[in-house]
Short mmCIF file of C-alpha atoms in Angstrom, two decimals:
data_model
loop_
_atom_site.label_atom_id
_atom_site.label_comp_id
_atom_site.label_asym_id
_atom_site.label_seq_id
_atom_site.Cartn_x
_atom_site.Cartn_y
_atom_site.Cartn_z
CA MET A 1 127.92 71.24 108.93
CA GLN A 2 126.08 72.61 107.68
CA ARG A 3 123.35 74.97 107.84
CA GLN A 4 120.34 75.73 105.83
CA LYS A 5 120.69 80.08 105.27
CA SER A 6 117.99 82.09 104.70
CA ILE A 7 116.60 83.41 101.35
CA LEU A 8 115.73 86.73 103.84
CA SER A 9 119.95 86.81 104.24
CA PHE A 10 120.45 87.78 99.92
CA PHE A 11 116.90 90.14 99.58
CA GLN A 12 115.33 92.89 101.39
CA LYS A 13 112.26 93.99 101.89
CA SER A 14 111.93 96.85 99.59
CA MET B 1 86.63 95.64 88.85
CA LEU B 2 89.54 92.88 87.26
CA GLU B 3 88.32 90.96 85.02
CA LEU B 4 91.06 88.13 83.89
CA ARG B 5 90.08 85.89 80.43
CA LEU B 6 92.52 82.83 79.91
CA VAL B 7 91.19 80.84 77.47
CA GLN B 8 94.57 77.76 78.32
CA GLY B 9 92.37 77.57 81.55
CA SER B 10 94.58 74.19 82.92
CA LEU B 11 98.17 77.08 83.78
CA LEU B 12 96.38 78.01 85.89
CA LYS B 13 96.17 75.02 87.37
CA LYS B 14 99.18 73.38 86.79
CA VAL B 15 100.50 77.91 88.20
CA LEU B 16 98.88 76.17 91.88
CA GLU B 17 99.98 73.01 91.80
CA ALA B 18 103.90 73.96 91.00
CA ILE B 19 103.77 76.44 94.05
CA LYS B 20 100.53 75.35 96.80
CA ASP B 21 103.12 72.70 98.12
CA LEU B 22 105.33 75.10 98.68
CA VAL B 23 103.54 77.58 99.91
CA ASN B 24 100.37 78.43 102.11
CA ASP B 25 98.71 81.93 102.17
CA ALA B 26 100.08 84.67 99.69
CA ASN B 27 99.35 87.77 97.89
CA PHE B 28 98.36 87.39 94.23
CA ASP B 29 98.80 91.37 92.11
CA CYS B 30 96.77 93.20 89.56
CA SER B 31 98.65 95.26 87.34
CA ALA B 32 98.16 97.07 83.77
CA THR B 33 102.13 94.48 83.80
CA GLY B 34 99.68 91.68 84.72
CA PHE B 35 99.32 88.87 87.61
CA SER B 36 101.56 88.47 89.16
CA LEU B 37 102.38 86.36 92.92
CA GLN B 38 105.87 86.84 94.82
CA ALA B 39 105.79 84.19 98.05
CA MET B 40 108.22 82.55 100.89
CA ASP B 41 107.93 79.49 102.44
CA SER B 42 107.03 79.42 105.60
CA SER B 43 110.90 78.59 106.68
CA HIS B 44 112.01 81.73 104.83
CA VAL B 45 114.19 79.42 103.02
CA ALA B 46 112.77 79.82 99.97
CA LEU B 47 111.28 82.19 96.86
CA VAL B 48 108.55 81.63 94.37
CA ALA B 49 107.93 84.54 91.73
CA LEU B 50 105.35 83.53 89.59
CA LEU B 51 104.19 86.65 86.87
CA LEU B 52 101.03 86.00 84.26
CA ARG B 53 101.61 89.02 81.38
CA SER B 54 98.52 90.78 80.53
CA GLU B 55 99.37 90.14 76.60
CA GLY B 56 99.11 86.35 77.70
CA PHE B 57 94.87 86.41 78.11
CA GLU B 58 92.09 87.03 75.28
CA HIS B 59 90.59 89.43 77.89
CA TYR B 60 91.98 91.52 80.84
CA ARG B 61 90.91 95.09 82.77
CA CYS B 62 92.77 95.71 85.83
CA ASP B 63 90.73 99.02 86.69
CA ARG B 64 93.40 99.90 89.50
CA ASN B 65 95.78 97.89 91.32
CA LEU B 66 94.70 94.66 93.36
CA SER B 67 96.57 92.51 95.69
CA MET B 68 94.91 90.04 96.48
CA GLY B 69 95.17 87.17 99.24
CA MET B 70 94.12 83.63 98.93
CA ASN B 71 94.98 80.81 100.73
CA LEU B 72 96.22 78.57 97.64
CA ASN B 73 95.18 75.18 99.05
CA ASN B 74 92.17 76.65 98.78
CA MET B 75 92.29 77.89 95.69
CA SER B 76 94.02 75.00 93.78
CA LYS B 77 90.46 72.92 95.27
CA MET B 78 88.21 75.22 93.46
CA LEU B 79 90.85 75.11 90.25
CA LYS B 80 90.95 71.07 90.22
CA CYS B 81 87.17 71.84 90.04
CA ALA B 82 87.60 73.13 85.75
CA GLY B 83 88.24 70.89 83.73
CA ASN B 84 91.72 71.23 81.52
CA ASP B 85 90.40 72.18 78.50
CA ASP B 86 87.93 75.59 80.22
CA ILE B 87 88.72 78.46 79.44
CA ILE B 88 89.17 80.32 82.96
CA THR B 89 87.52 83.40 84.16
CA ILE B 90 88.87 85.18 87.29
CA LYS B 91 86.64 88.25 88.28
CA ALA B 92 86.86 90.97 91.10
CA ASP B 93 84.91 94.15 92.32
CA ASP B 94 86.77 97.01 93.70
CA GLY B 95 87.01 96.29 98.17
CA SER B 96 85.04 92.69 98.01
CA ASP B 97 86.22 90.40 100.35
CA THR B 98 85.86 87.56 96.92
CA VAL B 99 86.79 86.59 94.27
CA THR B 100 85.34 84.34 92.30
CA PHE B 101 86.21 82.18 88.97
CA MET B 102 84.89 81.39 86.51
CA PHE B 103 85.21 78.08 84.14
CA GLU B 104 83.74 77.94 80.57
CA SER B 105 83.94 74.59 78.72
CA PRO B 106 84.84 74.81 75.54
CA ASN B 107 81.65 73.98 74.23
CA GLN B 108 80.26 77.24 76.06
CA ASP B 109 77.79 74.01 77.43
CA LYS B 110 78.68 74.39 80.46
CA ILE B 111 79.03 77.18 83.16
CA ALA B 112 79.95 77.54 86.96
CA ASP B 113 81.36 79.53 88.69
CA PHE B 114 83.34 79.39 92.54
CA GLU B 115 83.44 81.97 94.74
CA MET B 116 86.31 82.27 97.10
CA LYS B 117 86.53 84.40 100.27
CA LEU B 118 89.73 86.52 100.11
CA MET B 119 92.34 87.06 103.43
CA ASP B 120 94.66 89.87 104.66
CA ILE B 121 97.93 88.39 104.40
CA ASP B 122 100.77 90.79 105.46
CA SER B 123 103.88 89.75 103.47
CA GLU B 124 107.28 90.88 102.53
CA HIS B 125 108.31 92.30 99.71
CA LEU B 126 111.36 91.42 98.58
CA GLY B 127 113.73 93.08 96.10
CA ILE B 128 115.57 90.23 93.81
CA PRO B 129 118.28 92.40 92.00
CA GLU B 130 119.69 91.24 88.77
CA ALA B 131 121.98 89.04 88.60
CA GLU B 132 125.13 88.24 86.69
CA TYR B 133 125.73 84.33 87.10
CA GLN B 134 128.67 82.22 86.98
CA ALA B 135 126.80 79.50 85.28
CA ILE B 136 123.73 78.82 84.13
CA VAL B 137 122.33 75.24 82.64
CA ARG B 138 119.36 74.85 79.82
CA MET B 139 117.75 71.17 80.68
CA PRO B 140 114.46 69.12 79.82
CA SER B 141 112.60 70.02 82.84
CA SER B 142 111.55 66.07 83.26
CA GLU B 143 115.33 65.23 83.88
CA PHE B 144 116.14 67.29 85.86
CA ALA B 145 112.60 66.20 87.75
CA ARG B 146 114.28 63.24 87.95
CA ILE B 147 117.58 63.66 88.79
CA CYS B 148 115.88 65.56 91.86
CA LYS B 149 113.97 63.01 93.04
CA ASP B 150 116.20 60.39 92.34
CA LEU B 151 118.92 61.28 94.20
CA SER B 152 116.51 62.02 97.65
CA SER B 153 115.88 58.69 97.61
CA ILE B 154 119.60 58.46 98.84
CA GLY B 155 120.83 61.74 100.73
CA ASP B 156 119.11 65.08 101.79
CA THR B 157 120.95 67.48 100.07
CA VAL B 158 122.45 67.94 96.87
CA VAL B 159 125.55 69.97 95.65
CA ILE B 160 125.03 71.09 92.58
CA SER B 161 128.50 71.43 90.61
CA VAL B 162 129.80 73.17 86.82
CA THR B 163 132.01 72.50 85.36
CA LYS B 164 133.27 72.99 81.98
CA GLU B 165 132.68 69.00 81.94
CA GLY B 166 129.14 69.64 82.56
CA VAL B 167 126.79 69.96 85.12
CA LYS B 168 127.40 67.34 88.22
CA PHE B 169 124.31 66.73 90.54
CA SER B 170 125.86 64.59 93.49
CA THR B 171 124.47 63.61 97.44
CA ARG B 172 125.50 61.09 100.04
CA GLY B 173 123.71 59.41 102.25
CA ASP B 174 123.19 56.46 104.38
CA ILE B 175 122.99 53.52 102.52
CA GLY B 176 126.35 55.65 100.05
CA THR B 177 126.46 58.03 97.25
CA ALA B 178 125.47 58.88 93.74
CA ASN B 179 126.58 61.59 90.61
CA VAL B 180 124.95 61.96 88.41
CA VAL B 181 126.82 64.07 85.66
CA CYS B 182 124.73 65.94 82.35
CA ARG B 183 127.27 66.66 79.54
CA GLN B 184 126.32 69.90 77.24
CA ASN B 185 124.32 68.34 74.58
CA THR B 186 122.86 69.68 71.16
CA THR B 187 122.46 67.67 68.46
CA VAL B 188 119.34 66.75 69.21
CA ASP B 189 115.90 66.48 67.40
CA LYS B 190 114.30 68.24 68.62
CA PRO B 191 115.42 72.03 71.13
CA GLU B 192 113.70 71.59 74.22
CA GLU B 193 115.82 68.00 74.33
CA ALA B 194 119.19 70.70 74.81
CA THR B 195 121.21 70.56 77.90
CA VAL B 196 123.07 73.25 77.11
CA ILE B 197 125.58 75.00 79.74
CA GLU B 198 126.38 78.69 79.78
CA MET B 199 129.70 78.93 82.08
CA GLN B 200 131.83 82.37 83.15
CA GLU B 201 133.36 80.22 85.94
CA PRO B 202 132.96 76.81 87.86
CA VAL B 203 130.71 77.01 91.39
CA SER B 204 129.44 74.00 93.20
CA LEU B 205 126.34 75.09 95.80
CA THR B 206 124.57 72.78 98.71
CA PHE B 207 120.85 72.56 97.90
CA ALA B 208 117.54 71.21 100.06
CA LEU B 209 116.44 68.12 97.72
CA ARG B 210 113.27 68.34 99.35
CA TYR B 211 112.83 72.59 97.80
CA MET B 212 114.24 71.38 95.02
CA ASN B 213 111.74 68.56 94.41
CA SER B 214 108.90 70.35 95.91
CA PHE B 215 110.55 72.80 92.70
CA THR B 216 109.55 70.34 90.05
CA LYS B 217 106.03 70.31 90.51
CA ALA B 218 106.87 72.87 88.17
CA THR B 219 107.90 70.46 85.64
CA PRO B 220 104.07 69.51 83.44
CA LEU B 221 104.44 73.81 83.01
CA SER B 222 107.31 73.69 80.57
CA GLY B 223 109.46 70.84 78.36
CA THR B 224 112.71 72.82 80.15
CA VAL B 225 114.00 74.53 82.97
CA THR B 226 116.49 77.33 83.35
CA ILE B 227 119.39 76.87 86.94
CA SER B 228 120.60 79.90 87.64
CA LEU B 229 124.25 79.33 89.58
CA SER B 230 126.00 81.72 91.72
CA SER B 231 128.80 80.94 95.10
CA ASP B 232 126.93 83.85 96.40
CA LEU B 233 123.38 84.13 95.59
CA PRO B 234 120.04 81.78 95.79
CA ILE B 235 120.41 79.01 92.80
CA VAL B 236 116.98 80.59 89.90
CA VAL B 237 115.44 77.12 88.86
CA GLU B 238 113.25 78.47 86.43
CA TYR B 239 109.94 77.36 84.42
CA LYS B 240 108.73 79.97 80.51
CA ILE B 241 105.37 79.78 80.68
CA ALA B 242 105.10 79.76 76.67
CA GLU B 243 103.58 82.90 75.70
CA MET B 244 102.39 84.17 79.68
CA GLY B 245 106.10 84.12 81.72
CA TYR B 246 107.55 82.34 84.20
CA ILE B 247 107.54 80.19 87.46
CA ARG B 248 111.00 81.57 89.16
CA PHE B 249 112.57 79.00 92.40
CA TYR B 250 115.28 80.63 94.93
CA LEU B 251 116.45 78.85 96.97
CA ALA B 252 119.37 79.20 99.92
CA PRO B 253 122.17 77.17 99.68
CA LYS B 254 123.39 75.32 102.30
CA ILE B 255 127.17 76.18 103.87
CA GLU B 256 128.94 74.95 105.50
CA ASP B 257 129.70 76.33 109.41
#
């Protein structure tokens, strides 16, 4: 089973 | 006061067509650097970053930094009213809750202005760190669009693998499997027809084809697309906008649970 990662787990709020 | 005059107005029309299905509402930021946008899709899986540098405009006046919230579908409706050869000027007064798009025909015999309501958008600006990528592939944008479209008729996800053999796009679905391999090819008539692969180390990642297909709506902006891959980062799909800047799409990978 594959899970879609969120972009928020890579880039931080600035 | 903001006044940005873009002689090649079709560029702005194409930019809107490239992003309006991915993002509903976004803040356009205007500064001395240029006209830019950063926005995520509603499920926070993809991010688009646009930059149109100030030098690319015939006239660029931006007295102070301004952020204008726009509904991209409405903006697209207005820009569709501009002819492909029209000059487009974007105007806004300080503190105004509207933006005006002015369209001038090339021989100045028709001038139209469309005023659009701005909106307040609570957007989260993300810091995108500079990164070294394990593999960077440059290929004709039409070829990449064709591959994404073809594979999406077979499966929902694409595995993109870069090895010294080339770049492989693979999918599988109920009816079967598909693999497309593109090898480096620099012996072409025009530089934009080349496929160039810069690989530091092999990399293989899985992505949702629905998003990839959405990104390829930027194909009319550039003859080439640059795809950057690293195993611990979102893929970057970049379309350069001649002499003005770029549109970059970031997509988070799918991982095995």
